[in-house]
Coordinates of C-alpha atoms and ligand atoms in Angstrom, one line a residue:
M1 CA -50.8 -29.8 205.6
T2 CA -47.5 -31.0 207.2
T3 CA -47.0 -30.6 210.9
S4 CA -43.7 -30.0 212.7
S5 CA -43.7 -33.6 213.8
D6 CA -44.0 -34.7 210.2
Q7 CA -40.9 -32.6 209.4
F8 CA -38.9 -34.0 212.3
P9 CA -37.4 -37.0 210.4
Y10 CA -36.1 -34.7 207.6
V11 CA -34.6 -32.2 210.0
W12 CA -33.0 -35.0 211.8
A13 CA -31.7 -36.6 208.6
C14 CA -30.3 -33.3 207.4
T15 CA -28.5 -32.7 210.7
V16 CA -27.0 -36.2 210.6
L17 CA -25.8 -35.7 207.0
C18 CA -24.3 -32.3 207.8
V19 CA -22.5 -33.6 210.9
T20 CA -21.3 -36.7 209.0
Y21 CA -20.1 -34.5 206.1
T22 CA -18.2 -32.2 208.5
I23 CA -16.6 -35.1 210.4
I24 CA -15.5 -36.7 207.1
K25 CA -14.1 -33.3 205.9
L26 CA -12.3 -32.9 209.2
L27 CA -10.9 -36.4 209.2
R28 CA -9.7 -35.9 205.6
F29 CA -8.3 -32.4 206.4
G30 CA -4.5 -32.7 206.7
R31 CA -4.4 -36.2 205.2
R32 CA -2.1 -36.8 202.2
E33 CA -4.2 -36.8 199.0
K34 CA -3.9 -39.5 196.4
H35 CA -1.0 -39.2 193.9
L36 CA 1.1 -36.9 196.0
P37 CA 4.7 -37.9 196.5
P38 CA 5.0 -40.2 199.5
G39 CA 5.9 -38.9 203.0
P40 CA 5.5 -39.4 206.7
P41 CA 2.1 -40.7 207.9
T42 CA -0.4 -37.9 208.3
Y43 CA -2.9 -37.3 211.1
S44 CA -6.3 -35.7 210.6
I45 CA -6.3 -32.0 210.8
V46 CA -2.6 -31.5 211.5
G47 CA -1.2 -33.6 208.7
N48 CA 2.5 -33.5 209.4
A49 CA 2.5 -30.1 211.0
H50 CA 3.8 -31.5 214.3
L51 CA 6.9 -32.7 212.5
A52 CA 7.7 -29.4 210.8
V53 CA 8.1 -27.4 213.9
D54 CA 11.6 -28.9 214.4
K55 CA 14.4 -26.3 215.0
N56 CA 16.7 -28.5 212.9
L57 CA 14.2 -28.9 210.1
Y58 CA 17.0 -28.8 207.5
K59 CA 18.5 -32.0 209.0
K60 CA 15.0 -33.5 209.1
F61 CA 14.7 -32.9 205.4
K62 CA 17.7 -35.2 204.9
H63 CA 16.4 -37.8 207.4
W64 CA 13.0 -38.0 205.7
S65 CA 14.6 -38.4 202.3
E66 CA 16.4 -41.5 203.5
I67 CA 13.0 -43.0 204.4
Y68 CA 10.6 -41.8 201.8
G69 CA 12.8 -41.2 198.8
L70 CA 14.4 -38.2 197.2
I71 CA 11.1 -36.5 196.3
Y72 CA 8.6 -36.6 199.1
S73 CA 5.7 -34.5 200.5
L74 CA 4.6 -33.2 203.9
K75 CA 1.1 -32.1 204.7
I76 CA 0.8 -29.0 206.8
G77 CA -2.9 -28.6 207.5
K78 CA -4.5 -28.0 204.1
G79 CA -1.1 -27.0 202.6
T80 CA 1.3 -29.3 200.7
M81 CA 5.0 -29.1 200.8
I82 CA 7.1 -31.0 198.3
V83 CA 10.8 -31.6 199.1
L84 CA 13.2 -32.1 196.1
N85 CA 16.3 -33.7 197.5
S86 CA 17.4 -34.8 194.0
R87 CA 19.8 -33.0 191.6
R88 CA 17.7 -34.3 188.7
A89 CA 14.4 -33.2 190.1
V90 CA 15.8 -29.7 190.9
Y91 CA 16.9 -29.4 187.3
D92 CA 13.8 -31.0 185.7
L93 CA 11.3 -28.9 187.8
I94 CA 12.9 -25.8 189.2
D95 CA 15.2 -25.1 186.2
K96 CA 13.3 -26.5 183.2
R97 CA 9.8 -25.8 184.4
S98 CA 10.7 -22.6 186.0
A99 CA 7.8 -20.8 184.3
I100 CA 5.5 -22.6 186.9
Y101 CA 8.0 -23.1 189.7
S102 CA 9.0 -19.5 190.5
G103 CA 6.2 -18.3 192.7
R104 CA 6.7 -17.6 196.4
P105 CA 4.3 -19.0 199.0
D106 CA 1.4 -16.6 199.6
E107 CA 1.4 -16.1 203.4
E108 CA -0.6 -13.3 205.2
Q109 CA 2.2 -12.7 207.6
Y110 CA 4.6 -12.0 204.7
R111 CA 2.0 -9.8 203.0
T112 CA 1.6 -7.7 206.1
A113 CA 5.3 -7.5 206.9
L114 CA 6.6 -6.8 203.4
K115 CA 3.6 -5.5 201.5
G116 CA 5.0 -7.0 198.3
E117 CA 8.0 -4.7 198.3
N118 CA 10.8 -7.2 199.0
I119 CA 12.1 -8.7 195.7
A120 CA 13.0 -12.0 197.4
N121 CA 9.4 -12.6 198.5
M122 CA 7.3 -11.0 195.8
D123 CA 5.4 -13.3 193.3
A124 CA 7.0 -13.7 189.9
D125 CA 5.0 -10.8 188.4
E126 CA 5.7 -7.8 186.3
K127 CA 7.2 -5.8 189.2
W128 CA 9.5 -8.7 190.1
R129 CA 10.6 -9.0 186.5
A130 CA 11.3 -5.3 186.2
Q131 CA 13.4 -5.3 189.4
R132 CA 15.4 -8.5 188.4
K133 CA 16.1 -6.9 185.0
V134 CA 17.6 -3.8 186.7
M135 CA 19.7 -6.0 189.0
A136 CA 21.0 -8.2 186.2
R137 CA 22.1 -5.1 184.3
F138 CA 23.7 -3.5 187.3
F139 CA 25.5 -6.6 188.7
A140 CA 26.8 -7.7 185.3
P141 CA 30.3 -9.1 185.8
A142 CA 32.0 -6.4 183.6
K143 CA 30.6 -3.7 185.9
L144 CA 31.7 -5.5 189.1
D145 CA 35.2 -6.0 187.7
G146 CA 35.4 -2.4 186.3
G147 CA 35.1 0.8 188.4
L148 CA 33.5 -0.9 191.4
G149 CA 36.2 -3.6 191.5
G150 CA 38.9 -1.1 192.7
V151 CA 36.8 0.1 195.6
L152 CA 35.8 -3.4 196.6
E153 CA 39.4 -4.4 196.7
A154 CA 40.1 -1.4 198.9
E155 CA 37.4 -2.7 201.3
V156 CA 39.3 -6.0 201.5
I157 CA 42.4 -4.2 202.5
T158 CA 40.4 -2.4 205.2
L159 CA 39.2 -5.8 206.5
M160 CA 42.8 -7.1 206.7
H161 CA 43.9 -3.9 208.5
D162 CA 41.0 -4.2 211.0
L163 CA 42.1 -7.8 211.7
L164 CA 45.6 -6.6 212.2
V165 CA 44.5 -4.0 214.7
S166 CA 41.9 -5.9 216.7
P167 CA 41.7 -9.6 215.6
E168 CA 39.5 -10.6 218.5
D169 CA 36.6 -8.6 217.0
F170 CA 36.7 -10.5 213.7
S171 CA 33.0 -11.1 213.6
K172 CA 32.3 -7.4 213.8
H173 CA 34.9 -6.6 211.2
V174 CA 33.4 -9.2 208.8
Q175 CA 29.9 -7.7 209.3
R176 CA 31.1 -4.2 208.7
S177 CA 33.0 -5.3 205.7
T178 CA 30.2 -7.2 203.9
A179 CA 27.8 -4.4 204.7
S180 CA 30.2 -1.9 203.3
F181 CA 30.9 -3.9 200.2
S182 CA 27.1 -4.0 199.6
S183 CA 26.4 -0.4 200.4
I184 CA 29.1 0.8 198.1
A185 CA 27.6 -1.1 195.2
L186 CA 24.0 -0.3 196.2
F187 CA 24.1 3.2 197.7
G188 CA 27.6 4.5 196.8
Q189 CA 28.4 4.8 200.5
R190 CA 30.8 2.9 202.6
A191 CA 30.4 1.9 206.2
K192 CA 33.4 3.5 207.9
S193 CA 33.0 1.7 211.2
H194 CA 30.7 -1.1 212.5
D195 CA 28.5 1.5 214.2
D196 CA 28.1 3.6 211.1
F197 CA 24.5 3.9 209.6
W198 CA 25.6 1.9 206.5
A199 CA 26.6 -1.0 208.7
T200 CA 24.0 -0.9 211.4
G201 CA 20.9 -0.2 209.2
V202 CA 21.0 -3.5 207.4
Y203 CA 21.5 -5.7 210.5
K204 CA 18.8 -3.8 212.3
A205 CA 16.4 -4.4 209.4
M206 CA 17.4 -8.1 209.4
D207 CA 16.6 -8.5 213.1
I208 CA 13.2 -6.9 212.7
L209 CA 12.5 -9.1 209.7
N210 CA 13.6 -12.3 211.5
A211 CA 11.4 -11.4 214.5
A212 CA 8.4 -10.9 212.2
I213 CA 8.6 -13.8 209.7
S214 CA 10.8 -16.6 211.0
P215 CA 8.8 -19.9 210.9
G216 CA 7.2 -20.7 214.2
T217 CA 6.8 -17.0 215.3
Y218 CA 3.3 -16.6 213.8
L219 CA 0.1 -18.6 213.3
P220 CA 0.1 -20.7 210.2
S221 CA -3.3 -19.3 209.0
E222 CA -2.9 -20.2 205.4
Q223 CA -2.6 -23.9 206.3
F224 CA -5.1 -23.7 209.2
P225 CA -7.7 -21.1 208.0
I226 CA -9.5 -21.2 211.4
F227 CA -6.7 -18.9 212.8
K228 CA -8.0 -16.2 210.4
L229 CA -11.0 -15.9 212.7
L230 CA -8.8 -14.5 215.5
P231 CA -9.2 -10.7 215.7
K232 CA -6.0 -9.0 214.5
R233 CA -5.7 -6.9 217.6
W234 CA -5.4 -10.2 219.7
N235 CA -2.6 -11.4 217.5
P236 CA 0.8 -10.0 218.5
A237 CA 2.4 -11.6 215.4
H238 CA 0.2 -9.4 213.2
T239 CA 1.2 -6.3 215.1
R240 CA 4.9 -7.3 214.7
A241 CA 4.4 -7.7 211.0
E242 CA 2.8 -4.3 210.6
Q243 CA 5.6 -2.7 212.6
C244 CA 8.1 -4.6 210.5
F245 CA 7.0 -2.9 207.3
T246 CA 7.0 0.6 208.9
S247 CA 10.4 0.2 210.6
I248 CA 12.2 -1.3 207.7
T249 CA 10.8 1.1 205.2
S250 CA 11.9 4.0 207.4
I251 CA 15.5 2.7 207.4
W252 CA 15.6 2.5 203.6
L253 CA 13.8 5.9 203.1
D254 CA 16.5 7.4 205.4
A255 CA 19.2 5.7 203.2
Q256 CA 17.6 7.1 200.0
K257 CA 17.4 10.6 201.5
R258 CA 21.1 10.4 202.4
V259 CA 22.0 9.6 198.8
E260 CA 19.7 12.3 197.5
S261 CA 21.3 14.9 199.8
R262 CA 24.8 13.9 198.7
R263 CA 23.7 14.2 195.0
A264 CA 22.2 17.6 195.8
H265 CA 25.8 18.7 196.5
G266 CA 26.8 17.5 193.0
D267 CA 28.3 14.2 194.2
T268 CA 27.0 11.5 192.0
R269 CA 28.5 8.0 192.2
E270 CA 28.5 4.6 190.5
S271 CA 25.9 2.9 192.6
L272 CA 22.5 1.3 191.9
M273 CA 20.6 4.0 193.8
D274 CA 22.4 6.7 191.9
Q275 CA 21.6 5.0 188.7
L276 CA 17.9 4.6 189.5
L277 CA 17.7 8.3 190.7
D278 CA 19.4 9.4 187.4
E279 CA 16.9 7.4 185.4
D280 CA 13.9 8.8 187.5
A281 CA 13.0 5.1 188.0
D282 CA 10.3 6.0 190.5
R283 CA 8.1 7.0 187.5
E284 CA 7.7 3.3 186.8
E285 CA 5.2 1.2 188.8
A286 CA 7.9 -1.2 190.0
F287 CA 9.8 1.6 191.8
S288 CA 7.0 4.1 192.7
G289 CA 6.3 5.4 196.2
T290 CA 8.3 3.5 198.9
K291 CA 9.2 0.7 196.4
L292 CA 12.4 2.3 195.2
A293 CA 13.8 2.6 198.8
N294 CA 12.6 -0.9 199.7
F295 CA 14.0 -2.4 196.5
V296 CA 17.6 -1.2 197.1
G297 CA 17.1 -1.9 200.8
A298 CA 16.0 -5.5 200.2
L299 CA 19.1 -6.0 198.2
M300 CA 21.2 -4.8 201.1
Q301 CA 19.3 -7.3 203.3
A302 CA 19.9 -10.1 200.8
A303 CA 23.6 -9.2 200.4
A304 CA 25.2 -8.2 203.7
E305 CA 24.3 -10.8 206.2
T306 CA 24.4 -13.8 203.8
S307 CA 27.9 -12.8 202.8
A308 CA 29.1 -12.2 206.4
L309 CA 27.7 -15.6 207.5
A310 CA 29.4 -17.4 204.6
L311 CA 32.7 -15.8 205.4
R312 CA 32.4 -16.7 209.1
T313 CA 31.7 -20.3 208.0
N314 CA 34.9 -20.3 205.9
I315 CA 36.9 -18.9 208.8
M316 CA 35.6 -21.6 211.1
F317 CA 36.5 -24.5 208.8
L318 CA 39.8 -23.0 207.9
A319 CA 40.7 -22.6 211.6
T320 CA 39.9 -26.3 212.1
H321 CA 41.7 -27.5 208.9
P322 CA 45.2 -26.0 208.9
W323 CA 46.3 -28.2 206.0
V324 CA 43.7 -26.6 203.8
Q325 CA 45.2 -23.2 204.7
R326 CA 48.7 -24.4 203.9
R327 CA 47.7 -25.7 200.5
A328 CA 46.0 -22.4 199.6
Q329 CA 49.0 -20.4 200.9
R330 CA 51.5 -22.4 198.8
E331 CA 49.4 -21.3 195.8
L332 CA 49.2 -17.7 197.0
D333 CA 52.9 -17.5 197.7
R334 CA 53.7 -18.8 194.2
V335 CA 51.4 -16.3 192.5
C336 CA 51.7 -13.2 194.8
G337 CA 54.7 -13.8 197.0
A338 CA 54.8 -11.6 200.1
E339 CA 54.9 -8.4 198.2
R340 CA 51.4 -8.0 197.0
V341 CA 47.8 -8.7 198.1
P342 CA 45.9 -11.0 195.7
G343 CA 43.3 -9.3 193.5
F344 CA 40.4 -10.7 191.5
A345 CA 42.6 -10.6 188.4
D346 CA 44.5 -13.5 190.0
F347 CA 41.3 -15.7 190.0
G348 CA 42.5 -18.1 187.3
E349 CA 45.9 -18.6 189.0
L350 CA 44.4 -19.3 192.4
P351 CA 42.0 -22.2 191.8
Y352 CA 42.3 -23.5 195.4
V353 CA 40.8 -20.4 196.9
N354 CA 37.7 -21.0 194.7
C355 CA 37.5 -24.6 195.9
I356 CA 37.5 -23.3 199.5
V357 CA 34.7 -20.8 198.8
K358 CA 32.6 -23.6 197.2
E359 CA 33.2 -26.1 200.0
G360 CA 32.2 -23.6 202.7
L361 CA 28.9 -22.9 200.9
R362 CA 28.4 -26.6 200.4
I363 CA 29.1 -28.0 203.8
R364 CA 27.1 -25.3 205.6
P365 CA 24.7 -23.5 203.2
V366 CA 23.7 -20.1 204.5
V367 CA 20.0 -20.9 203.9
P368 CA 20.0 -24.5 205.0
T369 CA 16.3 -25.2 204.2
G370 CA 16.4 -23.0 201.0
I371 CA 13.9 -20.2 200.3
P372 CA 10.6 -21.9 199.4
H373 CA 9.2 -21.6 195.9
R374 CA 5.6 -22.1 194.9
C375 CA 4.3 -24.1 192.0
T376 CA 1.6 -22.2 190.2
Q377 CA -0.3 -25.0 188.4
D378 CA -1.0 -28.7 188.8
N379 CA 1.6 -30.8 187.0
W380 CA 2.9 -34.4 187.1
Y381 CA 6.4 -35.6 187.6
E382 CA 7.4 -39.3 187.4
G383 CA 3.8 -40.4 188.1
M384 CA 3.4 -38.0 191.1
L385 CA 1.1 -35.0 191.3
I386 CA 2.7 -31.7 192.2
P387 CA -0.4 -29.7 193.0
K388 CA -1.0 -26.0 192.3
D389 CA 0.1 -23.8 195.2
A390 CA 2.3 -26.5 196.7
T391 CA 5.3 -25.1 198.6
I392 CA 8.4 -26.4 196.9
I393 CA 11.6 -26.9 198.9
I394 CA 15.1 -27.0 197.5
P395 CA 16.7 -28.4 200.7
H396 CA 20.2 -26.9 200.4
Y397 CA 21.7 -28.6 203.4
S398 CA 20.1 -32.0 202.6
L399 CA 21.2 -31.9 199.0
S400 CA 24.7 -31.0 200.0
H401 CA 24.8 -33.9 202.5
T402 CA 23.3 -36.6 200.3
Q403 CA 24.2 -35.8 196.7
F404 CA 28.0 -35.4 197.2
F405 CA 30.7 -38.0 197.9
D406 CA 31.7 -38.3 201.6
P407 CA 29.4 -35.3 202.4
S408 CA 30.2 -34.6 206.0
S409 CA 34.0 -34.2 205.4
Y410 CA 35.3 -30.7 204.9
N411 CA 37.3 -31.2 201.7
P412 CA 37.8 -28.3 199.2
D413 CA 39.8 -30.8 197.0
R414 CA 36.5 -32.2 195.8
Y415 CA 36.2 -29.0 193.7
L416 CA 39.5 -29.2 191.9
S417 CA 37.6 -30.1 188.7
H418 CA 35.3 -27.1 189.1
P419 CA 37.5 -24.1 188.3
G420 CA 34.6 -21.7 187.4
L421 CA 32.4 -19.5 189.5
A422 CA 29.1 -20.9 190.8
T423 CA 27.3 -18.9 188.1
E424 CA 28.8 -21.1 185.5
Y425 CA 27.5 -24.4 186.9
A426 CA 24.1 -23.1 187.9
S427 CA 23.1 -22.4 184.3
A428 CA 24.7 -25.5 182.7
P429 CA 22.4 -28.4 181.6
D430 CA 24.8 -30.9 183.1
Y431 CA 23.0 -30.9 186.4
Q432 CA 25.2 -33.7 187.8
N433 CA 28.1 -31.4 187.6
R434 CA 26.5 -28.5 189.6
D435 CA 28.9 -27.4 192.3
H436 CA 26.4 -26.8 195.1
Y437 CA 22.9 -25.4 195.7
S438 CA 23.6 -22.6 198.1
Y439 CA 22.3 -19.9 195.8
G440 CA 19.1 -21.8 195.0
A441 CA 17.9 -22.6 191.5
G442 CA 15.7 -21.6 188.5
R443 CA 14.5 -18.1 187.9
R444 CA 14.6 -17.2 191.6
I445 CA 18.3 -18.2 191.9
C446 CA 20.2 -15.6 193.9
A447 CA 20.2 -12.4 191.9
G448 CA 23.4 -11.2 193.5
M449 CA 25.5 -14.3 192.7
H450 CA 28.1 -12.4 190.7
L451 CA 28.7 -10.0 193.5
A452 CA 28.5 -12.7 196.2
E453 CA 31.1 -14.9 194.4
R454 CA 33.5 -12.0 194.0
M455 CA 33.1 -10.8 197.5
Q456 CA 33.7 -14.3 199.0
W457 CA 36.7 -15.0 196.8
R458 CA 38.4 -11.7 197.4
M459 CA 38.0 -11.9 201.2
V460 CA 39.1 -15.6 201.5
A461 CA 42.1 -15.0 199.2
A462 CA 43.2 -11.9 201.1
L463 CA 42.8 -13.4 204.6
L464 CA 44.7 -16.5 203.7
W465 CA 47.5 -14.4 202.1
A466 CA 48.0 -12.3 205.2
F467 CA 47.1 -14.6 208.1
R468 CA 47.2 -18.1 209.6
I469 CA 43.9 -18.7 211.2
E470 CA 44.4 -20.7 214.4
H471 CA 42.5 -21.9 217.4
A472 CA 42.3 -19.3 220.2
V473 CA 44.1 -20.1 223.5
D474 CA 42.4 -19.6 226.9
E475 CA 44.3 -16.7 228.6
V476 CA 43.8 -18.2 232.0
T477 CA 44.4 -21.9 231.5
G478 CA 46.7 -21.6 228.4
E479 CA 44.7 -24.4 226.8
V480 CA 43.7 -24.4 223.1
M481 CA 40.0 -23.6 222.8
E482 CA 38.1 -26.1 220.7
I483 CA 35.7 -25.0 217.9
D484 CA 32.5 -26.9 217.6
T485 CA 31.9 -27.1 213.8
E486 CA 28.4 -28.4 214.4
A487 CA 27.4 -25.2 216.4
F488 CA 25.2 -23.3 213.9
E489 CA 22.3 -20.9 214.5
E490 CA 18.8 -22.3 214.1
R491 CA 17.3 -19.7 211.8
L492 CA 16.2 -19.4 208.2
I493 CA 19.5 -17.5 207.3
A494 CA 22.1 -19.1 209.5
G495 CA 25.8 -19.1 210.2
P496 CA 28.1 -20.4 212.9
K497 CA 27.4 -19.5 216.5
E498 CA 30.0 -17.2 218.0
F499 CA 33.4 -18.9 218.3
K500 CA 36.9 -17.7 219.0
C501 CA 40.0 -17.9 216.8
R502 CA 43.3 -16.2 216.2
F503 CA 44.5 -14.3 213.2
V504 CA 48.3 -14.7 213.2
L505 CA 50.3 -12.6 210.7
R506 CA 52.2 -14.9 208.3
S507 CA 55.2 -12.6 208.5
E508 CA 56.2 -9.1 209.4
R509 CA 56.5 -8.3 205.7
H510 CA 52.8 -9.3 205.1
G511 CA 51.9 -6.8 207.9
E512 CA 54.0 -4.0 206.3
I513 CA 52.2 -4.6 203.0
V514 CA 48.8 -4.5 204.6
R515 CA 49.7 -1.2 206.4
R516 CA 51.2 0.3 203.2
E517 CA 48.1 -0.7 201.2
M518 CA 45.8 0.8 203.8
E519 CA 47.6 4.1 203.5
R520 CA 47.3 3.9 199.7
V521 CA 43.5 3.2 199.6
G522 CA 42.6 5.3 202.7
G523 CA 42.1 8.5 200.7
M524 CA 40.2 6.7 197.9
L525 CA 37.8 5.2 200.4
E526 CA 37.2 8.6 202.1
G527 CA 35.6 9.5 198.8
W528 CA 32.9 6.9 199.4
E529 CA 32.0 8.1 202.9
Ligands
LIG1 C1 27.1 -15.9 200.1 C2 26.2 -15.0 199.8 C3 24.8 -15.3 199.3 C4 24.1 -16.5 199.4 C5 24.5 -17.8 200.0 C6 22.8 -16.2 198.8 C7 21.8 -17.1 198.7 C8 20.5 -16.8 198.2 C9 19.5 -17.8 198.1 C10 19.5 -19.2 198.6 C11 18.4 -17.2 197.5 C12 17.1 -17.8 197.1 C13 17.2 -18.6 195.9 C14 15.9 -19.3 195.5 O1 14.8 -18.9 195.8 O2 16.0 -20.5 194.9 C15 18.8 -15.8 197.2 C16 18.0 -14.9 196.7 C17 18.4 -13.6 196.5 N1 19.7 -13.0 196.6 FE1 21.3 -14.0 197.4 N2 22.8 -14.9 198.4 C18 24.0 -14.3 198.7 C19 24.4 -13.0 198.4 C20 23.7 -12.1 197.7 C21 24.1 -10.8 197.3 C22 25.6 -10.3 197.5 C23 23.1 -10.2 196.7 C24 23.2 -8.8 196.1 C25 22.3 -7.9 196.1 C26 22.0 -11.1 196.8 C27 20.7 -10.8 196.3 C28 19.6 -11.7 196.3 C29 18.3 -11.4 195.8 C30 17.8 -10.1 195.3 C31 17.5 -12.6 195.9 C32 16.1 -12.7 195.6 C33 15.9 -13.3 194.2 C34 14.4 -13.6 193.8 O3 13.6 -13.9 194.7 O4 14.1 -13.4 192.7 N3 22.3 -12.2 197.4 N4 20.1 -15.6 197.6

């Protein structure tokens, strides 16, 4: 018979083993595993998490690639992040192995805030495929250049007219205009003014979303599972995520109801929501329940703000680079004179406008860190392990600022040998010739590129045709107000901080044409209200 004193050495040994095992596990937790790409030294438990909470993470991505190489890794607790700051690696992995590089990181905060109903965040599953297919069909270039093209062009005239009337409000006009462009295509409704539902709804949704899911606003419980023990009621970020889903869904259900009520009066239009309602799409799983409203709403969210930020970036760099404006205006004058506003049919004749659009997206990508992808199985690349579930970063800003000649200079001329739209270079195997990475890559590449490219081109062409964009002058001191081209927001989707500039009509004749055109398209636009 054994006594408790006989058992004591075993209990003691077991305890020591358990404690040692736990200590070893803890010391290893967060450390970079063997065969991963190199990266900054890791510390037990945190790994590199302390480095990743930098507001200017997009600039850090560039900095680390100068030290650790173009492909490197960061350990965030138990999670692994792989950064691909190489044109070749983006092509080899994101494009060529896209079957396993097209997932999205699986984070509880996103699951709660979006409930798998936002196309940009859902995993690459059946539902995502069904939604992308519908998008690809609807946003086919022929469609955008057909019936919708005319109304989009009328929106450009409205933007120019707004700038003529109250140029100091240019940011608001740009926001209204991109929201209106998007809501015409998506809901068949235009935003008449910047406080119209079709303009405010999307920016309200974006604010709610940013507050709920911006990095640093919630506990990283996937990387540090201990946070999952915290009761949800004590976690304000969880409450924010739940409210996010409810509030955003109610905005887009309201939008859907407005379209349904218009249709109930016999007014059907050429919009994505109209098409889906015609097809009774909600019978399919991918569009059932609240998914239909959230699908079209998510597209509004993806389209309006990105486009407004990109245009404000263009305005900022044009205001600070008058010689670029002059060059584009020489081309515009040759093709359109002062008698007509450029249209998308002039695309081939106005290559410099396309260069300007590309350079704006390159020098200051709208999503500077890129939207993370997730790799869905272990695989090897150049002797390095890319583990299953690693978060894959296509660092747009860093790629733009290391993989291009003289990267910090604003110089649209670098694109003179790229006369096509971004869609052309994104799908070509010659990866060294890709124009920029601001629309991402692989199967998750921006699904609205065709619309985005047309919107940007039309707006930049028309603005430069009608106006000189100049530095503002301080009304009190009479001094020229400088524009800080480094002053950008620190957010996932970011644009220039507020700045002032002047829109000066190039001639009275240009003004007359804008007013005349506004009268011409006014009636047609009313039909979309
Ligand atoms: C200048 C304007 C725009 C920029 C810079 C931009 C950029 C991006 C980027 C970087 C991504 C993520 C790509 C990736 O994961 O690799 C994305 C995704 C997406 N974009 Fe855009 N975008 C713009 C305009 C638009 C427009 C007008 C639409 C039209 C509806 C749109 C719809 C989408 C959608 C649906 C996704 C999610 C794709 C997916 O996850 O499968 N975007 N966009």
